[in-house]
Tab-separated table of C-alpha atoms and ligand atoms in Angstrom:
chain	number	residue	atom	x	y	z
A	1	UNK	CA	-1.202	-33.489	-9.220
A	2	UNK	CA	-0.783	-35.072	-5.885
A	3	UNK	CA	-2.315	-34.315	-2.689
A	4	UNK	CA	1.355	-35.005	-0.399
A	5	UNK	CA	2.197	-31.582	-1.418
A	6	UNK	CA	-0.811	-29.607	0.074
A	7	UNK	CA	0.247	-27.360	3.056
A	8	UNK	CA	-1.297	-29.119	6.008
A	9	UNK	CA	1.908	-29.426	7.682
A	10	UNK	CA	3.210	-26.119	6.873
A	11	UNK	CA	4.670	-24.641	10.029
A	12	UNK	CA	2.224	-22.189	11.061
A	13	UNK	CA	5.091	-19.509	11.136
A	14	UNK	CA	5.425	-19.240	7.553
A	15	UNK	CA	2.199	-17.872	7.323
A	16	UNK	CA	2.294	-14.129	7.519
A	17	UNK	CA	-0.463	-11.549	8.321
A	18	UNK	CA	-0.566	-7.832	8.351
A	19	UNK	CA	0.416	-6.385	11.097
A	20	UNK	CA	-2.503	-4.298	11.077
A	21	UNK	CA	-5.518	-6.027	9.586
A	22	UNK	CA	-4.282	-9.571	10.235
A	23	UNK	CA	-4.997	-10.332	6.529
A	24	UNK	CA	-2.986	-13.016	5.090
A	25	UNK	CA	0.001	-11.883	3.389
A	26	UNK	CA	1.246	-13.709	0.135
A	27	UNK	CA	4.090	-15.408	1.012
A	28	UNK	CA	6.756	-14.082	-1.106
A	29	UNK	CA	5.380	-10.118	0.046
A	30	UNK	CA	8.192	-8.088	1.747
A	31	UNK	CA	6.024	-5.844	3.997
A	32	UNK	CA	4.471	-6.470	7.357
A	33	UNK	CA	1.784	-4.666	6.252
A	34	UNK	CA	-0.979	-5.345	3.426
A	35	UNK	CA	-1.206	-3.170	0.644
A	36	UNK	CA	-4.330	-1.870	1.657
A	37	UNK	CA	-3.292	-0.921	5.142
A	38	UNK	CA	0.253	0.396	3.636
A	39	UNK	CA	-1.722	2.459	1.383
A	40	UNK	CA	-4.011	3.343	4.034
A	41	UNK	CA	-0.625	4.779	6.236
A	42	UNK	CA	0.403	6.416	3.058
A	43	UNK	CA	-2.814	8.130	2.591
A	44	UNK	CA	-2.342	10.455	5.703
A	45	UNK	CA	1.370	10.968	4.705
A	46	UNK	CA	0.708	11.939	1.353
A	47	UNK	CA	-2.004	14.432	2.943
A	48	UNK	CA	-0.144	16.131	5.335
A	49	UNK	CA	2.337	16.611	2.153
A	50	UNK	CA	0.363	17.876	0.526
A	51	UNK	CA	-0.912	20.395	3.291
A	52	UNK	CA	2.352	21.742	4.064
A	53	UNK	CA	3.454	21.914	0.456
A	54	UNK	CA	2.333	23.758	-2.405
A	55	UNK	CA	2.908	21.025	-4.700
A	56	UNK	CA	1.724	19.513	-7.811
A	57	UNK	CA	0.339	15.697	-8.152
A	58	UNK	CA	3.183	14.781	-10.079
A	59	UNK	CA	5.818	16.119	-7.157
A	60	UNK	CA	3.631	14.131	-4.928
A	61	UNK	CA	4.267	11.052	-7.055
A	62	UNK	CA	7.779	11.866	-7.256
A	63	UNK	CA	8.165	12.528	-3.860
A	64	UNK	CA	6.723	9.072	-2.352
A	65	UNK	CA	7.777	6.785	-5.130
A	66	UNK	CA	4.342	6.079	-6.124
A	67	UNK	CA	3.163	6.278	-9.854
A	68	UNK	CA	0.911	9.474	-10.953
A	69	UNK	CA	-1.918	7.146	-11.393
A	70	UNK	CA	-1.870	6.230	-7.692
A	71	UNK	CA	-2.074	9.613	-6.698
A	72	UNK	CA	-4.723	10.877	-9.317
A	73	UNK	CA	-6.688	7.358	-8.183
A	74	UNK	CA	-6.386	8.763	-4.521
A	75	UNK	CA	-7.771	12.370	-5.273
A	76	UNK	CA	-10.594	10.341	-7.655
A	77	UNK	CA	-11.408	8.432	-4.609
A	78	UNK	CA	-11.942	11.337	-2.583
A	79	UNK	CA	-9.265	9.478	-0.655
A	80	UNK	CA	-6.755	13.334	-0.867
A	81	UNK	CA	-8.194	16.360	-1.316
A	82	UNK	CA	-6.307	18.473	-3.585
A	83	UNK	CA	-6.198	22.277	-4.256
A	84	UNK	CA	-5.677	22.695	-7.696
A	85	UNK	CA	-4.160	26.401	-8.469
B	1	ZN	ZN1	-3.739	-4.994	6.269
């Protein structure tokens, strides 16, 4: 292991934060945003879905790409609130 190939003179442009939080984003990530902060937007999305629509969880998941987990984590976490017929 050698120490010539720590970062120090990494141009400070190739370090990315979120846009929102100003987190540090890994360096290969394709968002602007952190996955927190994306979820975070997605949250309100996902609720206002789920508002307007009479929908099940899975149609939710379906409908935003996300796995079922993510959305039954959400509702767990008191993150959604979900009417359940
Ligand atoms: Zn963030």
């Amino acid at each position: 292991m050698s120490l010539k190939r720590f970062n120090f003179d990494e141009p400070e442009s190739n370090l990315r934060r979120c846009e929102k939080c100003g987190k540090a984003l890994p360096r290969r990530y394709i968002y602007d945003i952190c996955e927190q902060c994306e979820h975070d937007a997605m949250y309100k999305d996902v609720k206002e879905y789920i508002m307007k629509n009479n929908v099940t969880e899975l149609e939710v998941a379906d409908h935003f790409h996300l796995p079922l987990e993510t959305i039954q984590r959400w509702i767990k976490e008191g993150h959604l609130s979900y009417k359940k017929n």
